[in-house]
């Protein structure tokens, strides 16, 4: 989205961005200053660049979607506490690279106190830093910002009238805490991202058949995303058929899908800065074998058990613990694990088949900001938190101790869950996941395609 589109978006208003900035400044130490940088453009090859994606913290606080920008927050400053440095209008460059908002229009559209050309940064920012006791910024994230601030600090310290350089502090914690709890407008955007992504999974499910390449399912997903108004993916799409489903971050998507195999599809779109993250696993030929169905139903039950534990007052680990119990019991029943149920859990023996946790925070980033522990204890769940619930079972392909019909099977089911004051809201529920629903969708969807 462009800066102008963001400002006109009825879901995230200028007043909400202003409220976010005010909340951040309220949590900073007295007599401080905060600096947040935009992302930079990333070179792809020679003189071509990857599509620009704004830094999530910068976008969260401003809505401004251009590179070469810097936000400066000055709590308590009577002349204005919110300053933006950005690129000036330039007719020649805009002819080649597209329009720029410019400082004057940025102030009006984003409710800022003032804005200046980014070329004036060296003349203005050191003076704003001088006399402040503390400077907050995202330490280590952008090397160019680290170098620039070090040079400013050295100049301040060496000035004849200097009272010493300000203390430098990392801004990461304060922003993590703000972004962890989503507003109603943020939840609306995430619901739209989930709706678009669920529909795309439905389309891929209908498209799937033996002989296609994994990237052809990826193409169906991308078409659905863009056709619905989501220009970007939230992360590289995973389409892993057969044994490729055992690779957690497989994304080459170049194998031909075979009759009798399962395919694991992990994909989500980014919609106006917010993301979805959905996984579905289904048979390439549209019908689960008995062994595939048996393992799939365990994963589905584990997800249901985990979702029951997502409620205000429970802690972060309770959904994971519930999923571990269901998966361990299921693997025991299938004979893939042997031994005492509680001992298998306590020893971590189940991790041979289920090696990741049941979920993660979700928001502007796929693995969104927010601590999972607070002062050493698991964090309590609160309204406004959004997370994934994604149990899985991954059965090694080359283990003679495992019955042949189960070997090389990778199954994960993932949904996006928002915790609200009214209860749990599943943002991705439009993607079929019950065995009967998947088989019906694949069978009848193909019939429609061939008419």
Coordinates of N, CA and C in Angstrom, one line a residue, residues 9 11-12 16 20 53 60 178-199 225 230 234-235 267-278 360-369 383-389 414-420 425-430:
X9 N -7.4 4.7 4.4 CA -8.0 3.4 4.7 C -8.9 3.6 6.0
X11 N -10.0 1.6 8.0 CA -9.8 0.6 9.1 C -8.7 1.1 10.0
X12 N -7.7 1.8 9.5 CA -6.6 2.3 10.3 C -6.6 3.8 10.1
X16 N -5.7 6.6 15.1 CA -5.1 5.4 15.7 C -3.6 5.4 15.7
X20 N -1.2 5.3 19.0 CA -0.1 4.4 19.2 C 1.2 5.1 19.6
X53 N 9.2 -3.6 1.3 CA 8.3 -3.9 2.4 C 8.7 -3.1 3.6
X60 N 3.7 0.5 11.9 CA 2.7 0.5 13.0 C 2.5 1.9 13.6
X178 N 3.4 -3.0 22.9 CA 2.3 -2.3 22.3 C 1.7 -3.1 21.2
X179 N 2.5 -3.7 20.3 CA 2.0 -4.5 19.2 C 1.4 -5.8 19.5
X180 N 1.7 -6.3 20.6 CA 1.2 -7.7 21.0 C -0.4 -7.7 21.1
X181 N -0.9 -6.6 21.7 CA -2.4 -6.5 21.8 C -3.0 -5.7 20.7
X182 N -3.8 -6.4 19.9 CA -4.4 -5.8 18.7 C -5.7 -5.0 19.0
X183 N -5.8 -3.9 18.3 CA -7.1 -3.1 18.4 C -8.1 -3.8 17.5
X184 N -9.4 -3.3 17.6 CA -10.5 -3.8 16.8 C -10.2 -3.6 15.3
X185 N -9.6 -2.5 15.0 CA -9.3 -2.3 13.6 C -8.2 -3.2 13.1
X186 N -7.2 -3.5 13.9 CA -6.2 -4.5 13.5 C -6.8 -5.9 13.3
X187 N -7.7 -6.2 14.2 CA -8.4 -7.6 14.1 C -9.2 -7.6 12.8
X188 N -9.8 -6.5 12.4 CA -10.6 -6.5 11.2 C -9.7 -6.8 10.0
X189 N -8.5 -6.1 10.0 CA -7.6 -6.3 8.9 C -7.1 -7.8 8.9
X190 N -6.8 -8.3 10.1 CA -6.3 -9.7 10.1 C -7.4 -10.7 9.7
X191 N -8.6 -10.4 10.0 CA -9.7 -11.2 9.6 C -9.8 -11.2 8.1
X192 N -9.6 -10.1 7.5 CA -9.7 -10.0 6.0 C -8.5 -10.8 5.4
X193 N -7.3 -10.7 6.0 CA -6.2 -11.5 5.5 C -6.5 -13.0 5.7
X194 N -7.1 -13.4 6.8 CA -7.5 -14.8 7.0 C -8.5 -15.2 6.0
X195 N -9.5 -14.4 5.7 CA -10.5 -14.7 4.7 C -10.0 -14.9 3.3
X196 N -9.1 -14.0 2.9 CA -8.5 -14.1 1.6 C -7.6 -15.4 1.5
X197 N -6.9 -15.6 2.5 CA -6.0 -16.8 2.5 C -6.7 -18.1 2.6
X198 N -7.8 -18.1 3.3 CA -8.6 -19.4 3.4 C -9.2 -19.7 2.0
X199 N -9.7 -18.6 1.3 CA -10.3 -18.8 0.0 C -9.2 -19.3 -1.0
X225 N -4.7 -14.7 -3.9 CA -4.3 -13.6 -3.1 C -4.5 -12.3 -3.8
X230 N -4.8 -8.7 -2.2 CA -3.6 -8.9 -1.3 C -2.4 -9.1 -2.3
X234 N 2.7 -13.4 2.9 CA 3.2 -13.1 4.2 C 4.6 -13.7 4.4
X235 N 4.9 -14.8 3.6 CA 6.1 -15.5 3.7 C 6.2 -16.4 2.5
X267 N 0.5 -21.4 3.6 CA 0.5 -20.2 2.8 C -0.4 -19.2 3.4
X268 N 0.0 -17.9 3.3 CA -0.9 -16.8 3.8 C -0.5 -15.6 3.1
X269 N -1.5 -14.7 3.0 CA -1.2 -13.4 2.3 C -0.9 -12.3 3.4
X270 N -0.4 -11.2 2.8 CA -0.3 -10.0 3.6 C -1.3 -9.0 3.1
X271 N -2.2 -8.4 4.0 CA -3.2 -7.5 3.6 C -3.0 -6.2 4.4
X272 N -2.6 -5.1 3.7 CA -2.4 -3.8 4.3 C -1.6 -3.9 5.6
X273 N -0.5 -4.6 5.5 CA 0.5 -4.7 6.6 C 0.2 -5.8 7.6
X274 N -0.9 -6.5 7.5 CA -1.2 -7.6 8.4 C -1.3 -8.9 7.7
X275 N -0.9 -10.0 8.4 CA -0.7 -11.3 7.7 C -1.6 -12.4 8.2
X276 N -1.7 -13.4 7.4 CA -2.3 -14.7 7.8 C -1.3 -15.8 7.6
X277 N -1.6 -16.9 8.3 CA -0.6 -18.0 8.3 C -1.5 -19.3 8.4
X278 N -1.7 -20.0 7.3 CA -2.6 -21.1 7.3 C -1.9 -22.3 6.7
X360 N 2.5 -19.6 17.5 CA 3.3 -18.4 17.7 C 2.4 -17.2 17.5
X361 N 2.9 -16.0 18.0 CA 2.1 -14.8 17.9 C 2.0 -14.4 16.4
X362 N 1.0 -13.7 16.0 CA 0.7 -13.3 14.6 C 0.3 -11.9 14.6
X363 N 0.7 -11.1 13.6 CA 0.2 -9.8 13.5 C 0.8 -9.1 12.2
X364 N 1.6 -8.1 12.3 CA 2.2 -7.5 11.2 C 3.4 -8.4 10.7
X365 N 4.0 -9.2 11.5 CA 5.0 -10.1 11.1 C 4.4 -11.5 11.3
X366 N 4.9 -12.5 10.6 CA 4.4 -13.9 10.7 C 4.7 -14.4 12.1
X367 N 5.9 -14.3 12.5 CA 6.3 -14.6 13.9 C 6.4 -13.3 14.6
X368 N 5.2 -12.9 15.1 CA 5.1 -11.5 15.5 C 5.8 -11.3 16.8
X369 N 5.9 -10.0 17.2 CA 6.6 -9.6 18.4 C 5.8 -9.9 19.6
X383 N -7.2 -10.7 26.0 CA -7.9 -10.3 24.9 C -7.1 -9.4 24.0
X384 N -7.1 -9.5 22.7 CA -6.3 -8.7 21.8 C -5.1 -9.5 21.2
X385 N -4.8 -10.6 21.8 CA -3.7 -11.4 21.3 C -4.2 -12.3 20.1
X386 N -3.3 -12.5 19.2 CA -3.6 -13.3 18.0 C -2.4 -14.3 17.9
X387 N -2.8 -15.6 17.6 CA -1.8 -16.6 17.6 C -2.2 -17.7 16.6
X388 N -1.2 -18.5 16.2 CA -1.5 -19.6 15.3 C -1.7 -20.8 16.2
X389 N -2.5 -21.8 15.8 CA -2.5 -23.1 16.4 C -2.3 -24.1 15.3
X414 N -3.0 -25.8 10.5 CA -2.8 -24.5 11.1 C -3.9 -23.5 10.9
X415 N -4.3 -22.9 12.0 CA -5.3 -21.8 11.9 C -4.9 -20.6 12.7
X416 N -5.5 -19.5 12.3 CA -5.2 -18.2 13.0 C -6.3 -17.9 14.0
X417 N -5.9 -17.6 15.2 CA -6.9 -17.5 16.3 C -6.7 -16.2 17.0
X418 N -7.8 -15.4 17.1 CA -7.8 -14.1 17.9 C -8.5 -14.3 19.2
X419 N -8.0 -13.9 20.3 CA -8.6 -13.9 21.6 C -9.3 -12.6 21.8
X420 N -10.6 -12.6 22.0 CA -11.3 -11.4 22.2 C -12.0 -11.4 23.6
X425 N -11.9 -16.2 18.3 CA -12.4 -15.9 16.9 C -11.4 -16.5 15.9
X426 N -11.8 -17.6 15.2 CA -10.9 -18.2 14.2 C -11.0 -17.4 12.9
X427 N -9.8 -16.9 12.6 CA -9.8 -16.0 11.4 C -9.6 -16.7 10.1
X428 N -9.4 -18.0 10.2 CA -9.1 -18.8 8.9 C -10.0 -19.9 8.7
X429 N -11.2 -19.8 9.3 CA -12.1 -21.0 9.3 C -12.7 -21.3 7.9
X430 N -12.5 -20.4 6.9 CA -13.0 -20.7 5.6 C -12.3 -21.8 4.8

